[in-house]
XYZ file of C-alpha atoms in Angstrom:
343
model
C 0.348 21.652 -1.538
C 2.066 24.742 -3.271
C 4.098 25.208 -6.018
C 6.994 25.711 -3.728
C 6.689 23.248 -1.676
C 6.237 20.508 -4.184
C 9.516 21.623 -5.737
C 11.503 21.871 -2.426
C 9.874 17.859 -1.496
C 11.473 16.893 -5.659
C 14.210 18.722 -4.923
C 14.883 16.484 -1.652
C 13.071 13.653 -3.096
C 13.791 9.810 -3.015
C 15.886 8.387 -6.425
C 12.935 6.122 -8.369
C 14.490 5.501 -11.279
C 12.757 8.403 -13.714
C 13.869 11.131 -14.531
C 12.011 14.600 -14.338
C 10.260 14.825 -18.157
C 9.280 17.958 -19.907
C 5.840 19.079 -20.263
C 3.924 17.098 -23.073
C 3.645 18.429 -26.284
C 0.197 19.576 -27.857
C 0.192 16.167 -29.910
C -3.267 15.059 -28.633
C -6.324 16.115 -27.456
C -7.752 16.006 -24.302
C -8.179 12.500 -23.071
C -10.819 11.663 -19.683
C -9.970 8.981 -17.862
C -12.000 6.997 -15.391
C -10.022 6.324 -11.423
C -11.130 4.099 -9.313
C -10.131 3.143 -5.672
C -11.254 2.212 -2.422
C -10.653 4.794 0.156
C -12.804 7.563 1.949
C -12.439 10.684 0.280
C -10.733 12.039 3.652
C -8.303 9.103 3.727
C -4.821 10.161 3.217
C -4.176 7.354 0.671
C -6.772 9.253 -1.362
C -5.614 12.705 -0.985
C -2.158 12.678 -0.822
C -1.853 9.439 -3.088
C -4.408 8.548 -5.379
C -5.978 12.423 -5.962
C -2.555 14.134 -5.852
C -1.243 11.638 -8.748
C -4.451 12.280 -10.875
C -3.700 16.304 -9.689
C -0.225 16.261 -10.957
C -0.773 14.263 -14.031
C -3.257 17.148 -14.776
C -1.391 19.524 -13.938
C 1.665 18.150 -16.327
C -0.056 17.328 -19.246
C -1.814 21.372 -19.484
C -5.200 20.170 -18.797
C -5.334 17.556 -21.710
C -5.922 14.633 -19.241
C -8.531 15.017 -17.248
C -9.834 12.437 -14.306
C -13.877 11.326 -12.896
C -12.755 10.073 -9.518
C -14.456 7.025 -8.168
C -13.852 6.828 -4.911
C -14.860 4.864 -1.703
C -15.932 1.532 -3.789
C -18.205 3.636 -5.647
C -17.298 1.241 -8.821
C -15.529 -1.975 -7.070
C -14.767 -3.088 -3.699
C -10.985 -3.001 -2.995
C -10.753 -6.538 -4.359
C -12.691 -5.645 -7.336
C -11.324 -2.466 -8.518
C -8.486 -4.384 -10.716
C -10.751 -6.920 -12.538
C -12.785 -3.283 -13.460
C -9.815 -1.891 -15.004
C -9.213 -5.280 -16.861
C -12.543 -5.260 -18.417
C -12.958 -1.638 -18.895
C -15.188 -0.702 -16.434
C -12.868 2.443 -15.426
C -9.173 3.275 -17.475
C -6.694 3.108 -14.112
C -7.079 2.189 -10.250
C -5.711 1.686 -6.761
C -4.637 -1.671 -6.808
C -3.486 -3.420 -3.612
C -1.516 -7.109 -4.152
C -2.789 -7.836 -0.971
C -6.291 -7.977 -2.221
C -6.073 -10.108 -4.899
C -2.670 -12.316 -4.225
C -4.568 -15.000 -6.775
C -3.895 -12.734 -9.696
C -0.645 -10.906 -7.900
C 1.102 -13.314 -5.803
C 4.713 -12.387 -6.118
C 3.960 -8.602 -5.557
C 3.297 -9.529 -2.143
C 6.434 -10.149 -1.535
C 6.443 -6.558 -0.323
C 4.388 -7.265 2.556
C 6.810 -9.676 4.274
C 7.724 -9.138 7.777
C 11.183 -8.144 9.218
C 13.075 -7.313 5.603
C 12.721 -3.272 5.670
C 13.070 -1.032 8.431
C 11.109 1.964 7.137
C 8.419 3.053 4.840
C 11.181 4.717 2.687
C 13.371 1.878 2.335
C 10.517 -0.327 1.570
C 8.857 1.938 -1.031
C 12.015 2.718 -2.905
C 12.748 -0.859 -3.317
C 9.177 -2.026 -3.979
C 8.914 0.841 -6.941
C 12.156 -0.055 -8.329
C 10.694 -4.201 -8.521
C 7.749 -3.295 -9.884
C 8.510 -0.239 -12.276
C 11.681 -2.386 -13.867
C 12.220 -5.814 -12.042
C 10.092 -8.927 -12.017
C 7.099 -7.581 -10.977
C 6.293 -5.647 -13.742
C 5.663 -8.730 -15.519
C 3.104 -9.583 -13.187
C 1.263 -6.594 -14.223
C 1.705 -6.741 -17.501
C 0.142 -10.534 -17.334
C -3.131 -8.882 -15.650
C -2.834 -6.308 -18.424
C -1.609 -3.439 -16.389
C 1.026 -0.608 -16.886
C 2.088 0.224 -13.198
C 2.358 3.735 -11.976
C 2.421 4.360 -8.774
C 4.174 1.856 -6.275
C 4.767 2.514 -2.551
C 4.479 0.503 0.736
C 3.093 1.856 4.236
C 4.990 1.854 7.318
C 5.518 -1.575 9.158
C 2.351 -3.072 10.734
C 1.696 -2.648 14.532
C -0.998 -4.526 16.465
C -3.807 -2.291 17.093
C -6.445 -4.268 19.490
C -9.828 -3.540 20.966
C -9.123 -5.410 24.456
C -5.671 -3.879 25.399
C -2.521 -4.892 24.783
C -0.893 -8.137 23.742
C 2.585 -7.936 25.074
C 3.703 -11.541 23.855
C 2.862 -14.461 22.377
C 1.449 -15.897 25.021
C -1.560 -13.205 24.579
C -1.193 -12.756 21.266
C -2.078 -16.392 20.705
C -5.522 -17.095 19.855
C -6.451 -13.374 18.903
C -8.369 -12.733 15.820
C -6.540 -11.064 13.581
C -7.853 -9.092 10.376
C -5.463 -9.868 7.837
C -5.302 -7.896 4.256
C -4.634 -11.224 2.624
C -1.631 -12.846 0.964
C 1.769 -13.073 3.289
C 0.142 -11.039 5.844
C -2.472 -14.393 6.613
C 1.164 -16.028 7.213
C 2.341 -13.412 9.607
C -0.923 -14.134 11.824
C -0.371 -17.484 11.871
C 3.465 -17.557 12.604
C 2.842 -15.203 15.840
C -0.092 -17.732 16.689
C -2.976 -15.773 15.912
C -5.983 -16.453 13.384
C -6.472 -14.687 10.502
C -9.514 -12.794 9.534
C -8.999 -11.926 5.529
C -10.860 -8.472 4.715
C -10.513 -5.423 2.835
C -9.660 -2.622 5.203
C -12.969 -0.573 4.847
C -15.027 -3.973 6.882
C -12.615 -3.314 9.841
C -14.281 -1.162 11.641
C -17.332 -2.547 12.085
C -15.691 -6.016 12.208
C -13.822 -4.913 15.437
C -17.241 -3.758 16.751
C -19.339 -6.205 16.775
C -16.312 -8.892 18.261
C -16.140 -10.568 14.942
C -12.124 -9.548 15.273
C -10.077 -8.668 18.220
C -7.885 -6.352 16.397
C -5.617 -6.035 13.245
C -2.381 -5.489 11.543
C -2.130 -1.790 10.655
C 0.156 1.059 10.214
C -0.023 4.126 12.164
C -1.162 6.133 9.194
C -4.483 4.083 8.504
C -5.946 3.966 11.901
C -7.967 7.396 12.147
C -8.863 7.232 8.321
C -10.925 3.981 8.895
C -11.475 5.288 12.483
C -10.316 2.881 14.375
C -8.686 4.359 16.879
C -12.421 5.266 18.019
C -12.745 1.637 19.143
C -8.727 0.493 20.224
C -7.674 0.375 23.425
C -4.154 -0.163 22.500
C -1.537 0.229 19.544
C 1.853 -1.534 20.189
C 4.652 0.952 19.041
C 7.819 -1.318 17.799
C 6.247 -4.326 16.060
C 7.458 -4.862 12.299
C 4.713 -7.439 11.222
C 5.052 -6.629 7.445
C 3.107 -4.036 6.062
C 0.921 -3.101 2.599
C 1.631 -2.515 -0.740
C -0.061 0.758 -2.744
C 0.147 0.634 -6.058
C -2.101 2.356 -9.051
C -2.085 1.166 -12.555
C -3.400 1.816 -15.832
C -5.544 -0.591 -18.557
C -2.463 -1.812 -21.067
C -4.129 -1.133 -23.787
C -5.446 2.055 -22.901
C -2.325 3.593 -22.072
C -0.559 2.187 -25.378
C -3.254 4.687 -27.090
C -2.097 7.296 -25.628
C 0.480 9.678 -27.239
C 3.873 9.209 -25.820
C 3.939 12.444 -24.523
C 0.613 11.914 -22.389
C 2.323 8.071 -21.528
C 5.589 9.870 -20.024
C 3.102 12.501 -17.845
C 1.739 9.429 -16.403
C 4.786 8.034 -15.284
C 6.246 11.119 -14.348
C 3.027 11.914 -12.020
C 2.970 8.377 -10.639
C 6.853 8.554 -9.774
C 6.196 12.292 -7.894
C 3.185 11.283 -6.267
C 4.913 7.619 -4.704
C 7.887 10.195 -3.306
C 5.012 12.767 -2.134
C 2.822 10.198 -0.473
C 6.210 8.389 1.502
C 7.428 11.836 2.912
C 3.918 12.509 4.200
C 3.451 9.040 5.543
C 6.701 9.277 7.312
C 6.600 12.903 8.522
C 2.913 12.035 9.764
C 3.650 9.416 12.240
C 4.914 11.543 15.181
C 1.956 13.649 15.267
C -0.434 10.777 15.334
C 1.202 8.762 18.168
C 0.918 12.289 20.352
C -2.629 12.095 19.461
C -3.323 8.799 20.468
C -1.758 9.079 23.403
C -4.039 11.878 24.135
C -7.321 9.894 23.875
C -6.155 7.066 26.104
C -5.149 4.562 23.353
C -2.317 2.851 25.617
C 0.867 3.002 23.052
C 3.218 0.057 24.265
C 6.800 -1.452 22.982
C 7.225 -5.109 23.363
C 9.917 -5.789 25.525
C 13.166 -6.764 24.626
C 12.981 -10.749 24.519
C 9.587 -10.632 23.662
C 10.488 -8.469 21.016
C 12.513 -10.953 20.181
C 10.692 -14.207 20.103
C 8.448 -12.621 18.145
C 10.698 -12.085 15.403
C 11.732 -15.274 15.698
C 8.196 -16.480 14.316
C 8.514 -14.030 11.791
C 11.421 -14.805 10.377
C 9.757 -18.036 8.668
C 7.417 -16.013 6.741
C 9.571 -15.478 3.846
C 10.778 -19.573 3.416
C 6.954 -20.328 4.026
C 5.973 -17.628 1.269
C 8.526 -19.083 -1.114
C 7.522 -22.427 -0.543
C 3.956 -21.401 -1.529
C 5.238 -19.398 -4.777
C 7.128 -22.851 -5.671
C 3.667 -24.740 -5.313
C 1.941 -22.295 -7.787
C 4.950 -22.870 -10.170
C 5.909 -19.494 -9.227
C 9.796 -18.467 -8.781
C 9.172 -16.523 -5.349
C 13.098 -17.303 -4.347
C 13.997 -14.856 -7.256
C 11.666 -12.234 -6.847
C 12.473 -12.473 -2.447
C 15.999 -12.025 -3.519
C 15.563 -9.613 -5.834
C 13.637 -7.042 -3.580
C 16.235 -7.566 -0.907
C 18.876 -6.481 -3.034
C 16.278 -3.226 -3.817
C 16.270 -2.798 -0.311
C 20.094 -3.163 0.341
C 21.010 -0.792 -2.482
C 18.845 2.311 -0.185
């Protein structure tokens, strides 16, 4: 991306909470940092998320932090890469809640069906809860300084056989299922849940181990799946993912507080950069699937309907669950849907 057109995108961009920072000072020397994350170098979550942070950070701090990329589960699987940053195996990561909702339940909260309407509205309110609201403490507990914070667009079926028009055929299907609230979306619609981290999808679908999964639009051709789908359904919301990257706690606290602001600054810029692609992106990909004979179809009206009817018990079930663990899920539910009513 240019000069120019990174400026026009800030110019435009989405209110996160930070504002733009001055370049850093030359109070410290030049600091490498280890990245880790899970996703093919050609994945879009790499390029225009993870690598375009680490870019801009770069580019911020005048060359005094400098990256070695891990990526593609070269250091952890996707469920690994935050214990890694917790012992020291690499400084910062990708970390998806979804992944490992045993150490970041309440951050799932973000992947609850039928509260946002849009990748935009959900990202804005899921970086404002986790940069300054009750999430942050759930990083903080895992020894994490949050960065970068953004959620993909809402989940579609995308299945092997054809389509499932309603829950009659949905029922029954096996469902992979990035863990945490999305295993209670699967089993509200009446389907079983297949936990896995996206990279085993592929092959999963395959060899008939799963009949399909939750995905957004964005993530099909990066884990190719659209080589082996036979339908996408167009109008579903069943939740979605949280993206987040984070830094060791104690690493970043080392750092001089110029070098600590770049960070931020380069983790706010690259969660607006990575939502305008994700949203400008989708109308070109549904042309293209179309194009290869994926069948795109929209549920029908009352089906639509019914459906959402399942799925609005996620959330009560969800907090329920929180409650169990001693957790105060009611507050943090609450507190993201006022994120999401104030954009």
């Amino acid at each position: 991306m240019t000069l120019t057109r990174r400026n026009m995108l800030a110019a435009a961009g989405l209110a996160f909470g930070f504002s733009l920072l001055p370049p850093p000072a030359n109070a410290q020397d030049t600091v490498e940092l280890r990245f880790a994350d899970s996703f093919p170098v050609q994945h879009f979550l790499s390029r225009e998320g993870m690598v375009y942070f680490m870019n801009r950070a770069t580019e911020l701090s005048g060359g005094k932090i400098k990256w070695t990329h891990f990526p593609a589960e070269q250091i952890a699987k996707a469920d690994g890469i935050l214990q890694a940053i917790r012992t020291n195996r690499v400084d910062a990561g990708y970390i998806g809640p979804g992944y490992v909702s045993d150490r970041m339940p309440l951050a799932n909260v973000a992947q609850l069906p039928g509260l946002a309407s849009s990748a935009t509205q959900a990202s804005k309110a899921f970086y404002k809860v986790v940069m300054e609201g009750s999430i942050r403490e759930e990083y903080k507990a895992n020894g994490l300084v949050p960065l970068l914070a953004v959620v993909l667009p809402p989940y579609q079926l995308v299945l092997k056989n054809g389509p499932a028009r309603n829950l009659e055929e949905i029922k029954g299907l096996r469902l992979r299922s990035a863990g945490g609230s999305m295993n209670l979306t699967a089993t509200a619609i009446g389907a079983t849940y297949v936990a896995m981290p996206a990279p085993e999808m592929y092959l999963a679908m395959e060899r008939g181990v799963i009949d399909g999964t939750f995905l957004a639009f964005n993530s099909v051709k990066p884990y190719n799946v659209h080589e082996i789908a036979k339908a996408i359904s167009t109008n579903g919301s069943f939740g979605s993912f949280a993206i987040s990257a984070a830094i060791n706690e104690r690493t970043f606290n080392k750092l001089d507080p110029e070098l600590q602001k770049v960070l931020l600054q380069a983790g706010e810029e690259a969660s607006k950069h990575l939502i305008e692609y994700m949203e400008a992106e989708v109308e070109g990909l549904l042309k293209e699937f179309k194009e290869k004979g994926i069948e795109l179809y929209a549920f029908e009206e009352a089906d639509l309907k019914a459906i959402n009817e399942r799925l609005s018990t996620v959330a009560d079930e969800w907090v329920a669950r929180m409650e169990e663990r001693k957790l105060d899920g009611r507050k943090v539910l609450e507190e993201y849907k006022a994120a999401l009513a104030a954009n």
